[in-house]
mmCIF file with all atom_site columns, C-alpha atoms in Angstrom:
data_model
loop_
_atom_site.group_PDB
_atom_site.id
_atom_site.type_symbol
_atom_site.label_atom_id
_atom_site.label_alt_id
_atom_site.label_comp_id
_atom_site.label_asym_id
_atom_site.label_entity_id
_atom_site.label_seq_id
_atom_site.pdbx_PDB_ins_code
_atom_site.Cartn_x
_atom_site.Cartn_y
_atom_site.Cartn_z
_atom_site.occupancy
_atom_site.B_iso_or_equiv
_atom_site.pdbx_formal_charge
_atom_site.auth_seq_id
_atom_site.auth_comp_id
_atom_site.auth_asym_id
_atom_site.auth_atom_id
_atom_site.pdbx_PDB_model_num
ATOM 1   C CA . MET A 1 1   ? -3.235  -37.639 43.410  1.00 48.00 ? 1   MET A CA 1
ATOM 2   C CA . ARG A 1 2   ? -1.958  -34.230 44.460  1.00 48.00 ? 2   ARG A CA 1
ATOM 3   C CA . LYS A 1 3   ? 0.563   -34.036 41.555  1.00 49.00 ? 3   LYS A CA 1
ATOM 4   C CA . SER A 1 4   ? -2.010  -34.935 38.891  1.00 47.00 ? 4   SER A CA 1
ATOM 5   C CA . THR A 1 5   ? -4.476  -32.357 40.265  1.00 44.00 ? 5   THR A CA 1
ATOM 6   C CA . SER A 1 6   ? -1.795  -29.645 40.172  1.00 44.00 ? 6   SER A CA 1
ATOM 7   C CA . LEU A 1 7   ? -0.849  -30.615 36.621  1.00 40.00 ? 7   LEU A CA 1
ATOM 8   C CA . ALA A 1 8   ? -4.481  -30.504 35.474  1.00 43.00 ? 8   ALA A CA 1
ATOM 9   C CA . VAL A 1 9   ? -4.915  -26.999 36.985  1.00 40.00 ? 9   VAL A CA 1
ATOM 10  C CA . ALA A 1 10  ? -1.690  -25.789 35.303  1.00 41.00 ? 10  ALA A CA 1
ATOM 11  C CA . VAL A 1 11  ? -2.758  -27.168 31.899  1.00 37.00 ? 11  VAL A CA 1
ATOM 12  C CA . ALA A 1 12  ? -6.209  -25.589 32.249  1.00 39.00 ? 12  ALA A CA 1
ATOM 13  C CA . ALA A 1 13  ? -4.654  -22.224 33.167  1.00 39.00 ? 13  ALA A CA 1
ATOM 14  C CA . VAL A 1 14  ? -2.307  -22.287 30.145  1.00 37.00 ? 14  VAL A CA 1
ATOM 15  C CA . GLY A 1 15  ? -5.200  -23.216 27.862  1.00 38.00 ? 15  GLY A CA 1
ATOM 16  C CA . THR A 1 16  ? -7.243  -20.297 29.186  1.00 32.00 ? 16  THR A CA 1
ATOM 17  C CA . VAL A 1 17  ? -4.400  -17.837 28.572  1.00 32.00 ? 17  VAL A CA 1
ATOM 18  C CA . ALA A 1 18  ? -3.902  -19.056 24.998  1.00 33.00 ? 18  ALA A CA 1
ATOM 19  C CA . ILE A 1 19  ? -7.614  -18.832 24.205  1.00 33.00 ? 19  ILE A CA 1
ATOM 20  C CA . SER A 1 20  ? -8.044  -15.352 25.680  1.00 33.00 ? 20  SER A CA 1
ATOM 21  C CA . ALA A 1 21  ? -4.956  -13.837 24.071  1.00 37.00 ? 21  ALA A CA 1
ATOM 22  C CA . ALA A 1 22  ? -5.752  -10.671 22.093  1.00 34.00 ? 22  ALA A CA 1
ATOM 23  C CA . PRO A 1 23  ? -5.276  -10.776 18.311  1.00 39.00 ? 23  PRO A CA 1
ATOM 24  C CA . ALA A 1 24  ? -2.353  -8.897  16.774  1.00 47.00 ? 24  ALA A CA 1
ATOM 25  C CA . HIS A 1 25  ? -3.175  -5.565  15.142  1.00 49.00 ? 25  HIS A CA 1
ATOM 26  C CA . ALA A 1 26  ? -2.410  -5.002  11.468  1.00 60.00 ? 26  ALA A CA 1
ATOM 27  C CA . ALA A 1 27  ? 0.012   -2.270  10.464  1.00 79.00 ? 27  ALA A CA 1
ATOM 28  C CA . THR A 1 28  ? -1.019  0.878   8.633   1.00 82.00 ? 28  THR A CA 1
ATOM 29  C CA . VAL A 1 29  ? 1.341   2.705   6.282   1.00 86.00 ? 29  VAL A CA 1
ATOM 30  C CA . GLN A 1 30  ? 0.840   6.312   5.174   1.00 81.00 ? 30  GLN A CA 1
ATOM 31  C CA . ARG A 1 31  ? 3.586   8.339   3.458   1.00 82.00 ? 31  ARG A CA 1
ATOM 32  C CA . GLN A 1 32  ? 3.623   11.635  1.630   1.00 83.00 ? 32  GLN A CA 1
ATOM 33  C CA . CYS A 1 33  ? 5.466   12.060  -1.651  1.00 90.00 ? 33  CYS A CA 1
ATOM 34  C CA . GLY A 1 34  ? 8.609   14.081  -2.262  1.00 86.00 ? 34  GLY A CA 1
ATOM 35  C CA . ASN A 1 35  ? 12.303  13.981  -3.077  1.00 83.00 ? 35  ASN A CA 1
ATOM 36  C CA . THR A 1 36  ? 13.041  11.117  -0.664  1.00 84.00 ? 36  THR A CA 1
ATOM 37  C CA . VAL A 1 37  ? 9.774   9.224   -1.324  1.00 86.00 ? 37  VAL A CA 1
ATOM 38  C CA . GLN A 1 38  ? 9.718   9.160   -5.097  1.00 93.00 ? 38  GLN A CA 1
ATOM 39  C CA . MET A 1 39  ? 7.064   6.669   -6.297  1.00 96.00 ? 39  MET A CA 1
ATOM 40  C CA . CYS A 1 40  ? 3.770   8.448   -5.729  1.00 96.00 ? 40  CYS A CA 1
ATOM 41  C CA . LEU A 1 41  ? 0.137   7.428   -6.279  1.00 97.00 ? 41  LEU A CA 1
ATOM 42  C CA . HIS A 1 42  ? -2.806  9.843   -6.117  1.00 96.00 ? 42  HIS A CA 1
ATOM 43  C CA . TYR A 1 43  ? -6.408  9.023   -5.270  1.00 97.00 ? 43  TYR A CA 1
ATOM 44  C CA . ASN A 1 44  ? -7.827  10.990  -8.238  1.00 96.00 ? 44  ASN A CA 1
ATOM 45  C CA . SER A 1 45  ? -6.831  11.501  -11.854 1.00 94.00 ? 45  SER A CA 1
ATOM 46  C CA . SER A 1 46  ? -5.555  14.851  -13.115 1.00 92.00 ? 46  SER A CA 1
ATOM 47  C CA . ASN A 1 47  ? -8.999  16.109  -14.187 1.00 85.00 ? 47  ASN A CA 1
ATOM 48  C CA . SER A 1 48  ? -10.223 15.636  -10.590 1.00 88.00 ? 48  SER A CA 1
ATOM 49  C CA . GLY A 1 49  ? -7.298  17.471  -8.985  1.00 89.00 ? 49  GLY A CA 1
ATOM 50  C CA . TYR A 1 50  ? -5.171  14.434  -7.963  1.00 94.00 ? 50  TYR A CA 1
ATOM 51  C CA . GLY A 1 51  ? -6.314  14.432  -4.309  1.00 94.00 ? 51  GLY A CA 1
ATOM 52  C CA . ALA A 1 52  ? -4.640  12.537  -1.467  1.00 95.00 ? 52  ALA A CA 1
ATOM 53  C CA . GLU A 1 53  ? -1.337  10.743  -2.004  1.00 95.00 ? 53  GLU A CA 1
ATOM 54  C CA . PHE A 1 54  ? 0.677   7.701   -1.047  1.00 95.00 ? 54  PHE A CA 1
ATOM 55  C CA . GLY A 1 55  ? 4.427   7.465   -1.586  1.00 94.00 ? 55  GLY A CA 1
ATOM 56  C CA . SER A 1 56  ? 7.095   4.789   -1.380  1.00 94.00 ? 56  SER A CA 1
ATOM 57  C CA . GLN A 1 57  ? 10.790  4.533   -2.076  1.00 93.00 ? 57  GLN A CA 1
ATOM 58  C CA . SER A 1 58  ? 10.659  0.712   -2.157  1.00 94.00 ? 58  SER A CA 1
ATOM 59  C CA . ASN A 1 59  ? 8.784   -1.794  -4.313  1.00 96.00 ? 59  ASN A CA 1
ATOM 60  C CA . ILE A 1 60  ? 5.438   -2.884  -2.870  1.00 96.00 ? 60  ILE A CA 1
ATOM 61  C CA . SER A 1 61  ? 4.532   -6.394  -3.997  1.00 97.00 ? 61  SER A CA 1
ATOM 62  C CA . SER A 1 62  ? 0.895   -6.118  -2.871  1.00 98.00 ? 62  SER A CA 1
ATOM 63  C CA . PHE A 1 63  ? -1.403  -3.357  -1.655  1.00 97.00 ? 63  PHE A CA 1
ATOM 64  C CA . ASN A 1 64  ? -4.034  -6.015  -0.815  1.00 97.00 ? 64  ASN A CA 1
ATOM 65  C CA . PRO A 1 65  ? -4.086  -6.522  2.986   1.00 95.00 ? 65  PRO A CA 1
ATOM 66  C CA . SER A 1 66  ? -5.225  -10.147 2.602   1.00 95.00 ? 66  SER A CA 1
ATOM 67  C CA . ARG A 1 67  ? -2.114  -10.903 0.499   1.00 95.00 ? 67  ARG A CA 1
ATOM 68  C CA . ASN A 1 68  ? 0.556   -8.889  2.351   1.00 94.00 ? 68  ASN A CA 1
ATOM 69  C CA . GLY A 1 69  ? 0.187   -9.967  5.967   1.00 93.00 ? 69  GLY A CA 1
ATOM 70  C CA . GLY A 1 70  ? -2.521  -7.476  6.873   1.00 93.00 ? 70  GLY A CA 1
ATOM 71  C CA . VAL A 1 71  ? -0.723  -4.225  6.081   1.00 93.00 ? 71  VAL A CA 1
ATOM 72  C CA . SER A 1 72  ? -3.056  -1.389  5.023   1.00 94.00 ? 72  SER A CA 1
ATOM 73  C CA . TYR A 1 73  ? -1.478  1.194   2.743   1.00 94.00 ? 73  TYR A CA 1
ATOM 74  C CA . LEU A 1 74  ? -3.569  4.370   3.030   1.00 94.00 ? 74  LEU A CA 1
ATOM 75  C CA . PHE A 1 75  ? -3.760  7.639   1.117   1.00 95.00 ? 75  PHE A CA 1
ATOM 76  C CA . MET A 1 76  ? -3.103  10.786  3.136   1.00 93.00 ? 76  MET A CA 1
ATOM 77  C CA . ALA A 1 77  ? -3.696  14.486  2.535   1.00 93.00 ? 77  ALA A CA 1
ATOM 78  C CA . GLY A 1 78  ? -0.889  16.058  0.551   1.00 88.00 ? 78  GLY A CA 1
ATOM 79  C CA . ALA A 1 79  ? 0.120   19.033  -1.567  1.00 87.00 ? 79  ALA A CA 1
ATOM 80  C CA . ARG A 1 80  ? -2.475  18.163  -4.247  1.00 88.00 ? 80  ARG A CA 1
ATOM 81  C CA . GLY A 1 81  ? -5.501  17.793  -1.963  1.00 90.00 ? 81  GLY A CA 1
ATOM 82  C CA . THR A 1 82  ? -7.360  15.756  0.623   1.00 93.00 ? 82  THR A CA 1
ATOM 83  C CA . SER A 1 83  ? -9.917  13.834  -1.462  1.00 95.00 ? 83  SER A CA 1
ATOM 84  C CA . GLY A 1 84  ? -9.441  10.119  -0.711  1.00 95.00 ? 84  GLY A CA 1
ATOM 85  C CA . SER A 1 85  ? -7.458  10.667  2.489   1.00 95.00 ? 85  SER A CA 1
ATOM 86  C CA . GLY A 1 86  ? -7.723  7.571   4.698   1.00 94.00 ? 86  GLY A CA 1
ATOM 87  C CA . TYR A 1 87  ? -8.795  5.252   1.858   1.00 96.00 ? 87  TYR A CA 1
ATOM 88  C CA . ASN A 1 88  ? -6.850  2.085   1.097   1.00 96.00 ? 88  ASN A CA 1
ATOM 89  C CA . VAL A 1 89  ? -4.446  2.458   -1.864  1.00 97.00 ? 89  VAL A CA 1
ATOM 90  C CA . TRP A 1 90  ? -5.398  -1.004  -3.193  1.00 97.00 ? 90  TRP A CA 1
ATOM 91  C CA . ASN A 1 91  ? -7.647  -0.545  -6.261  1.00 98.00 ? 91  ASN A CA 1
ATOM 92  C CA . ASN A 1 92  ? -8.145  3.180   -5.579  1.00 97.00 ? 92  ASN A CA 1
ATOM 93  C CA . ALA A 1 93  ? -5.347  5.033   -7.419  1.00 97.00 ? 93  ALA A CA 1
ATOM 94  C CA . GLY A 1 94  ? -6.252  7.367   -10.290 1.00 97.00 ? 94  GLY A CA 1
ATOM 95  C CA . SER A 1 95  ? -2.848  8.827   -11.167 1.00 97.00 ? 95  SER A CA 1
ATOM 96  C CA . ALA A 1 96  ? 0.837   8.658   -10.346 1.00 97.00 ? 96  ALA A CA 1
ATOM 97  C CA . ALA A 1 97  ? 3.827   10.967  -10.051 1.00 96.00 ? 97  ALA A CA 1
ATOM 98  C CA . ASN A 1 98  ? 7.497   10.097  -10.281 1.00 96.00 ? 98  ASN A CA 1
ATOM 99  C CA . TRP A 1 99  ? 9.776   12.341  -8.234  1.00 95.00 ? 99  TRP A CA 1
ATOM 100 C CA . SER A 1 100 ? 12.907  10.511  -9.420  1.00 95.00 ? 100 SER A CA 1
ATOM 101 C CA . THR A 1 101 ? 14.933  12.182  -12.167 1.00 95.00 ? 101 THR A CA 1
ATOM 102 C CA . THR A 1 102 ? 16.784  8.991   -13.109 1.00 95.00 ? 102 THR A CA 1
ATOM 103 C CA . ARG A 1 103 ? 14.463  5.964   -13.090 1.00 96.00 ? 103 ARG A CA 1
ATOM 104 C CA . GLY A 1 104 ? 10.887  5.058   -13.924 1.00 97.00 ? 104 GLY A CA 1
ATOM 105 C CA . PHE A 1 105 ? 8.417   2.881   -12.081 1.00 98.00 ? 105 PHE A CA 1
ATOM 106 C CA . ARG A 1 106 ? 5.392   0.745   -12.928 1.00 98.00 ? 106 ARG A CA 1
ATOM 107 C CA . VAL A 1 107 ? 1.954   0.394   -11.354 1.00 98.00 ? 107 VAL A CA 1
ATOM 108 C CA . TYR A 1 108 ? 0.694   -3.173  -11.812 1.00 98.00 ? 108 TYR A CA 1
ATOM 109 C CA . PHE A 1 109 ? -2.789  -4.662  -12.119 1.00 98.00 ? 109 PHE A CA 1
ATOM 110 C CA . ASN A 1 110 ? -1.729  -7.814  -10.195 1.00 98.00 ? 110 ASN A CA 1
ATOM 111 C CA . SER A 1 111 ? 0.064   -8.396  -6.919  1.00 98.00 ? 111 SER A CA 1
ATOM 112 C CA . GLY A 1 112 ? 3.636   -9.609  -7.247  1.00 98.00 ? 112 GLY A CA 1
ATOM 113 C CA . LEU A 1 113 ? 4.651   -6.820  -9.666  1.00 98.00 ? 113 LEU A CA 1
ATOM 114 C CA . SER A 1 114 ? 3.031   -8.610  -12.595 1.00 98.00 ? 114 SER A CA 1
ATOM 115 C CA . GLY A 1 115 ? 0.392   -8.255  -15.263 1.00 98.00 ? 115 GLY A CA 1
ATOM 116 C CA . THR A 1 116 ? -0.873  -5.221  -17.143 1.00 98.00 ? 116 THR A CA 1
ATOM 117 C CA . ASN A 1 117 ? 0.919   -2.086  -15.993 1.00 98.00 ? 117 ASN A CA 1
ATOM 118 C CA . ASP A 1 118 ? 1.339   1.648   -16.438 1.00 98.00 ? 118 ASP A CA 1
ATOM 119 C CA . TYR A 1 119 ? 4.892   2.941   -16.801 1.00 98.00 ? 119 TYR A CA 1
ATOM 120 C CA . ILE A 1 120 ? 5.663   6.290   -15.145 1.00 98.00 ? 120 ILE A CA 1
ATOM 121 C CA . PRO A 1 121 ? 8.883   7.805   -16.607 1.00 97.00 ? 121 PRO A CA 1
ATOM 122 C CA . PRO A 1 122 ? 11.292  9.897   -14.504 1.00 97.00 ? 122 PRO A CA 1
ATOM 123 C CA . SER A 1 123 ? 9.982   13.359  -13.512 1.00 96.00 ? 123 SER A CA 1
ATOM 124 C CA . VAL A 1 124 ? 6.479   12.697  -14.910 1.00 96.00 ? 124 VAL A CA 1
ATOM 125 C CA . ARG A 1 125 ? 2.975   12.993  -13.431 1.00 95.00 ? 125 ARG A CA 1
ATOM 126 C CA . SER A 1 126 ? 0.456   10.814  -15.291 1.00 96.00 ? 126 SER A CA 1
ATOM 127 C CA . ASN A 1 127 ? -3.033  9.352   -15.164 1.00 97.00 ? 127 ASN A CA 1
ATOM 128 C CA . LEU A 1 128 ? -3.234  5.538   -14.988 1.00 98.00 ? 128 LEU A CA 1
ATOM 129 C CA . PRO A 1 129 ? -5.019  4.499   -18.208 1.00 98.00 ? 129 PRO A CA 1
ATOM 130 C CA . LEU A 1 130 ? -4.473  0.732   -17.731 1.00 98.00 ? 130 LEU A CA 1
ATOM 131 C CA . THR A 1 131 ? -4.579  0.358   -13.946 1.00 98.00 ? 131 THR A CA 1
ATOM 132 C CA . LYS A 1 132 ? -6.868  3.168   -12.728 1.00 98.00 ? 132 LYS A CA 1
ATOM 133 C CA . ASN A 1 133 ? -8.700  1.843   -9.660  1.00 97.00 ? 133 ASN A CA 1
ATOM 134 C CA . GLN A 1 134 ? -7.117  -1.566  -10.405 1.00 97.00 ? 134 GLN A CA 1
ATOM 135 C CA . ASP A 1 135 ? -3.717  -1.091  -8.769  1.00 98.00 ? 135 ASP A CA 1
ATOM 136 C CA . ALA A 1 136 ? -2.332  -4.045  -6.834  1.00 97.00 ? 136 ALA A CA 1
ATOM 137 C CA . SER A 1 137 ? 1.436   -3.381  -6.679  1.00 98.00 ? 137 SER A CA 1
ATOM 138 C CA . MET A 1 138 ? 4.154   -0.949  -7.800  1.00 98.00 ? 138 MET A CA 1
ATOM 139 C CA . GLY A 1 139 ? 7.885   -1.081  -8.321  1.00 98.00 ? 139 GLY A CA 1
ATOM 140 C CA . TRP A 1 140 ? 10.910  0.465   -9.950  1.00 97.00 ? 140 TRP A CA 1
ATOM 141 C CA . ALA A 1 141 ? 11.255  -0.413  -13.619 1.00 95.00 ? 141 ALA A CA 1
#
């Protein structure tokens, strides 16, 4: 009887620990744009002063936290302003800038680097006529 009582207490204790475990926190990514972070999105379009920025050197297959494991990509204050700082990049970009002098990139309507897209040539700053406030991913062309 003593062994079964000890086992029942041990199982109950393990169950309590598993139930009370704290949930994992999602990651937040904020990066400014520049020579080493060349794909850049801005919160506003050119006629609104561009505003806050988000930059990446790597393809991002989804800005949507529910499709990318909970990562929140956020705009941050930059050289072109603070408007939009702290907002999620997903479906909030108004323009883009390409700091690369050798390759272009695309901003896509859908996650997975697919669907309607805006192409941003090397060394160009541009509004997003097809994906403004409908940006789900971006990647090198």
